[in-house]
mmCIF file of C-alpha atoms in Angstrom:
data_model
loop_
_atom_site.group_PDB
_atom_site.id
_atom_site.type_symbol
_atom_site.label_atom_id
_atom_site.label_comp_id
_atom_site.label_asym_id
_atom_site.label_seq_id
_atom_site.Cartn_x
_atom_site.Cartn_y
_atom_site.Cartn_z
ATOM 1 C CA VAL A 297 4.892 -7.951 -12.639
ATOM 2 C CA SER A 298 3.129 -6.398 -9.390
ATOM 3 C CA SER A 299 -0.066 -4.404 -9.509
ATOM 4 C CA ILE A 300 1.034 -1.997 -7.034
ATOM 5 C CA GLN A 301 3.819 0.558 -7.615
ATOM 6 C CA ALA A 302 4.889 2.314 -4.817
ATOM 7 C CA PHE A 303 7.840 5.317 -4.743
ATOM 8 C CA PRO A 304 9.982 6.045 -3.251
ATOM 9 C CA ASN A 305 11.170 3.171 -1.434
ATOM 10 C CA PRO A 306 12.917 3.137 0.613
ATOM 11 C CA PHE A 307 10.410 5.895 1.800
ATOM 12 C CA ASN A 308 11.121 8.674 4.761
ATOM 13 C CA THR A 309 7.990 10.979 5.227
ATOM 14 C CA GLY A 310 5.477 9.335 2.612
ATOM 15 C CA PHE A 311 5.298 7.899 -0.747
ATOM 16 C CA ASP A 312 2.979 7.409 -3.776
ATOM 17 C CA ILE A 313 0.844 4.549 -4.896
ATOM 18 C CA LEU A 314 -0.301 3.445 -8.275
ATOM 19 C CA ILE A 315 -2.601 0.775 -8.550
ATOM 20 C CA SER A 316 -2.312 -0.635 -12.240
ATOM 21 C CA GLU A 317 -4.397 -3.822 -11.793
ATOM 22 C CA LYS A 318 -7.381 -3.663 -14.307
ATOM 23 C CA ASN A 319 -10.044 -6.208 -12.878
ATOM 24 C CA LEU A 320 -10.720 -4.414 -9.310
ATOM 25 C CA SER A 321 -14.145 -5.420 -7.969
ATOM 26 C CA VAL A 322 -15.725 -2.820 -6.202
ATOM 27 C CA ASN A 323 -14.828 -4.510 -3.224
ATOM 28 C CA THR A 324 -11.058 -4.076 -3.556
ATOM 29 C CA LYS A 325 -9.238 -2.460 -0.486
ATOM 30 C CA MET A 326 -5.618 -1.547 0.121
ATOM 31 C CA VAL A 327 -4.203 -2.149 3.535
ATOM 32 C CA ILE A 328 -0.984 -0.981 4.743
ATOM 33 C CA THR A 329 0.767 -2.920 7.660
ATOM 34 C CA ASP A 330 3.593 -3.177 9.820
ATOM 35 C CA VAL A 331 5.866 -5.990 9.916
ATOM 36 C CA SER A 332 3.627 -7.522 13.095
ATOM 37 C CA GLY A 333 0.634 -7.556 11.443
ATOM 38 C CA ARG A 334 -0.891 -4.100 12.820
ATOM 39 C CA ILE A 335 -2.822 -1.727 10.693
ATOM 40 C CA ILE A 336 -1.475 1.582 9.659
ATOM 41 C CA HIS A 337 -3.781 2.610 6.787
ATOM 42 C CA SER A 338 -6.482 1.129 4.885
ATOM 43 C CA GLN A 339 -8.662 2.769 2.158
ATOM 44 C CA PRO A 340 -11.030 1.574 -1.085
ATOM 45 C CA VAL A 341 -8.756 1.728 -4.398
ATOM 46 C CA VAL A 342 -9.395 3.375 -7.660
ATOM 47 C CA VAL A 343 -7.296 2.014 -10.753
ATOM 48 C CA ASP A 344 -4.763 4.292 -11.896
ATOM 49 C CA GLU A 345 -5.834 6.940 -9.670
ATOM 50 C CA LYS A 346 -2.073 8.087 -7.406
ATOM 51 C CA ILE A 347 -2.576 7.752 -3.859
ATOM 52 C CA SER A 348 -0.307 9.799 -1.680
ATOM 53 C CA ILE A 349 0.560 8.489 2.007
ATOM 54 C CA ARG A 350 2.133 10.598 4.687
ATOM 55 C CA SER A 351 4.043 8.718 7.245
ATOM 56 C CA THR A 352 5.628 10.739 9.512
ATOM 57 C CA ASN A 353 4.549 9.473 12.596
ATOM 58 C CA TRP A 354 5.646 5.561 11.282
ATOM 59 C CA ALA A 355 8.394 4.198 13.023
ATOM 60 C CA ASN A 356 11.217 2.892 11.058
ATOM 61 C CA GLY A 357 10.877 -0.174 9.644
ATOM 62 C CA ILE A 358 9.245 -2.884 7.002
ATOM 63 C CA TYR A 359 5.846 -2.030 5.751
ATOM 64 C CA PHE A 360 3.270 -4.087 3.576
ATOM 65 C CA ILE A 361 1.057 -2.787 1.059
ATOM 66 C CA ARG A 362 -1.661 -5.234 0.263
ATOM 67 C CA LEU A 363 -4.125 -5.406 -1.966
ATOM 68 C CA PHE A 364 -7.635 -7.483 -1.051
ATOM 69 C CA ASP A 365 -10.629 -8.378 -2.990
ATOM 70 C CA GLY A 366 -12.889 -9.272 -0.322
ATOM 71 C CA GLU A 367 -10.803 -11.627 1.982
ATOM 72 C CA LYS A 368 -8.287 -12.638 -1.101
ATOM 73 C CA VAL A 369 -5.091 -10.890 -1.163
ATOM 74 C CA PHE A 370 -3.906 -10.465 -4.782
ATOM 75 C CA ALA A 371 -0.774 -8.418 -4.518
ATOM 76 C CA VAL A 372 1.782 -7.250 -2.027
ATOM 77 C CA GLN A 373 4.331 -4.710 -2.008
ATOM 78 C CA LYS A 374 7.041 -4.378 0.836
ATOM 79 C CA MET A 375 8.185 -0.869 2.004
ATOM 80 C CA VAL A 376 10.686 0.281 3.843
ATOM 81 C CA LYS A 377 10.741 3.504 5.678
ATOM 82 C CA MET A 378 14.247 4.815 6.914
#
């Protein structure tokens, strides 16, 4: 089961993210990239705290939410902007 819950998916003007991973370190961060790997958004993660992302300036397409612990990716969620 993914430790990233993101909704709605597909999205238009924004979406909410809930991280349910219980074993996060203080170094855990969330990075959102477009399909080419360009970083769109990055921030530290707090467990069970809803993160609201606004995407009005983003192009339509595929985006990836990744959770990093240091340099290691341990969760990925694909999102589609329409």
